[in-house]
Amino acid sequence: KVKPQLEEKEGKTFDVFTAVEFKTQVVAGTNYFIKVHVGNDEFMHLRVFRSLPHENKPLSLHSYQSSKMKHDELTFF
């Protein structure tokens, strides 16, 4: 659901977009930190926010880190 948001921010499309790992952080909603394979040996780390259910808001791409490798540790950012 956040792929189009990332493609818009990056100004390109991703043929490969596969989540390979994730962590969560409970706040006033939930932050998801997701390692995504975007093709070749390239990975990106995404921070996606899901609001509380009663707010009824869509998932939002809060921030991301590009130029990551498969072995890079997924950390909170």
mmCIF file of C-alpha atoms in Angstrom:
data_model
loop_
_atom_site.group_PDB
_atom_site.id
_atom_site.type_symbol
_atom_site.label_atom_id
_atom_site.label_comp_id
_atom_site.label_asym_id
_atom_site.label_seq_id
_atom_site.Cartn_x
_atom_site.Cartn_y
_atom_site.Cartn_z
ATOM 1 C CA LYS A 1 0.000 0.000 0.000
ATOM 2 C CA VAL A 2 2.955 2.379 0.437
ATOM 3 C CA LYS A 3 4.802 1.447 -2.777
ATOM 4 C CA PRO A 4 3.149 4.284 -4.784
ATOM 5 C CA GLN A 5 4.070 6.783 -2.031
ATOM 6 C CA LEU A 6 7.724 5.717 -2.194
ATOM 7 C CA GLU A 7 7.768 5.734 -6.006
ATOM 8 C CA GLU A 8 6.412 9.289 -5.981
ATOM 9 C CA LYS A 9 9.044 10.469 -3.477
ATOM 10 C CA GLU A 10 11.873 8.726 -5.361
ATOM 11 C CA GLY A 11 10.605 9.702 -8.820
ATOM 12 C CA LYS A 12 10.933 6.145 -10.159
ATOM 13 C CA THR A 13 9.110 2.835 -10.247
ATOM 14 C CA PHE A 14 10.223 -0.414 -8.661
ATOM 15 C CA ASP A 15 9.731 -3.673 -10.579
ATOM 16 C CA VAL A 16 10.713 -5.578 -7.433
ATOM 17 C CA PHE A 17 9.204 -4.565 -4.087
ATOM 18 C CA THR A 18 9.376 -7.374 -1.546
ATOM 19 C CA ALA A 19 9.360 -6.976 2.242
ATOM 20 C CA VAL A 20 11.993 -9.272 3.765
ATOM 21 C CA GLU A 21 11.987 -8.182 7.419
ATOM 22 C CA PHE A 22 10.047 -5.883 9.726
ATOM 23 C CA LYS A 23 9.906 -4.551 13.279
ATOM 24 C CA THR A 24 7.148 -2.677 15.061
ATOM 25 C CA GLN A 25 7.042 0.165 17.556
ATOM 26 C CA VAL A 26 3.820 1.012 19.380
ATOM 27 C CA VAL A 27 3.157 4.745 19.630
ATOM 28 C CA ALA A 28 -0.209 6.515 19.201
ATOM 29 C CA GLY A 29 -0.701 3.904 16.500
ATOM 30 C CA THR A 30 2.047 1.637 15.162
ATOM 31 C CA ASN A 31 5.300 2.356 13.361
ATOM 32 C CA TYR A 32 6.454 -0.428 11.059
ATOM 33 C CA PHE A 33 10.120 -0.512 10.100
ATOM 34 C CA ILE A 34 10.350 -2.610 6.952
ATOM 35 C CA LYS A 35 13.369 -3.801 4.962
ATOM 36 C CA VAL A 36 12.297 -3.985 1.307
ATOM 37 C CA HIS A 37 14.175 -5.594 -1.594
ATOM 38 C CA VAL A 38 13.833 -3.245 -4.584
ATOM 39 C CA GLY A 39 15.877 -5.173 -7.165
ATOM 40 C CA ASN A 40 19.416 -6.385 -7.770
ATOM 41 C CA ASP A 41 21.320 -6.072 -4.485
ATOM 42 C CA GLU A 42 19.430 -2.944 -3.439
ATOM 43 C CA PHE A 43 17.296 -2.609 -0.339
ATOM 44 C CA MET A 44 15.440 0.245 1.315
ATOM 45 C CA HIS A 45 14.322 0.668 4.912
ATOM 46 C CA LEU A 46 10.836 2.136 5.256
ATOM 47 C CA ARG A 47 9.078 3.638 8.245
ATOM 48 C CA VAL A 48 5.336 3.198 7.783
ATOM 49 C CA PHE A 49 2.750 4.554 10.224
ATOM 50 C CA ARG A 50 -0.614 2.928 10.917
ATOM 51 C CA SER A 51 -2.960 5.120 12.934
ATOM 52 C CA LEU A 52 -5.294 3.820 15.618
ATOM 53 C CA PRO A 53 -8.313 1.934 14.203
ATOM 54 C CA HIS A 54 -10.896 4.548 15.240
ATOM 55 C CA GLU A 55 -9.027 7.239 13.242
ATOM 56 C CA ASN A 56 -9.683 5.274 10.033
ATOM 57 C CA LYS A 57 -6.658 6.701 8.180
ATOM 58 C CA PRO A 58 -4.654 4.920 5.452
ATOM 59 C CA LEU A 59 -1.114 3.640 5.963
ATOM 60 C CA SER A 60 1.422 6.403 5.425
ATOM 61 C CA LEU A 61 5.070 6.309 4.465
ATOM 62 C CA HIS A 62 6.668 8.446 7.177
ATOM 63 C CA SER A 63 10.305 8.210 6.067
ATOM 64 C CA TYR A 64 12.772 5.910 4.378
ATOM 65 C CA GLN A 65 16.449 5.161 3.945
ATOM 66 C CA SER A 66 17.836 4.187 0.555
ATOM 67 C CA SER A 67 21.109 2.562 -0.559
ATOM 68 C CA LYS A 68 20.835 -0.253 1.954
ATOM 69 C CA MET A 69 22.281 -3.752 1.604
ATOM 70 C CA LYS A 70 20.748 -7.096 2.565
ATOM 71 C CA HIS A 71 23.031 -7.432 5.598
ATOM 72 C CA ASP A 72 22.307 -3.905 6.950
ATOM 73 C CA GLU A 73 20.550 -4.078 10.313
ATOM 74 C CA LEU A 74 16.989 -2.820 10.386
ATOM 75 C CA THR A 75 16.892 -0.210 13.164
ATOM 76 C CA PHE A 76 14.388 2.348 14.415
ATOM 77 C CA PHE A 77 14.781 5.739 12.725
#
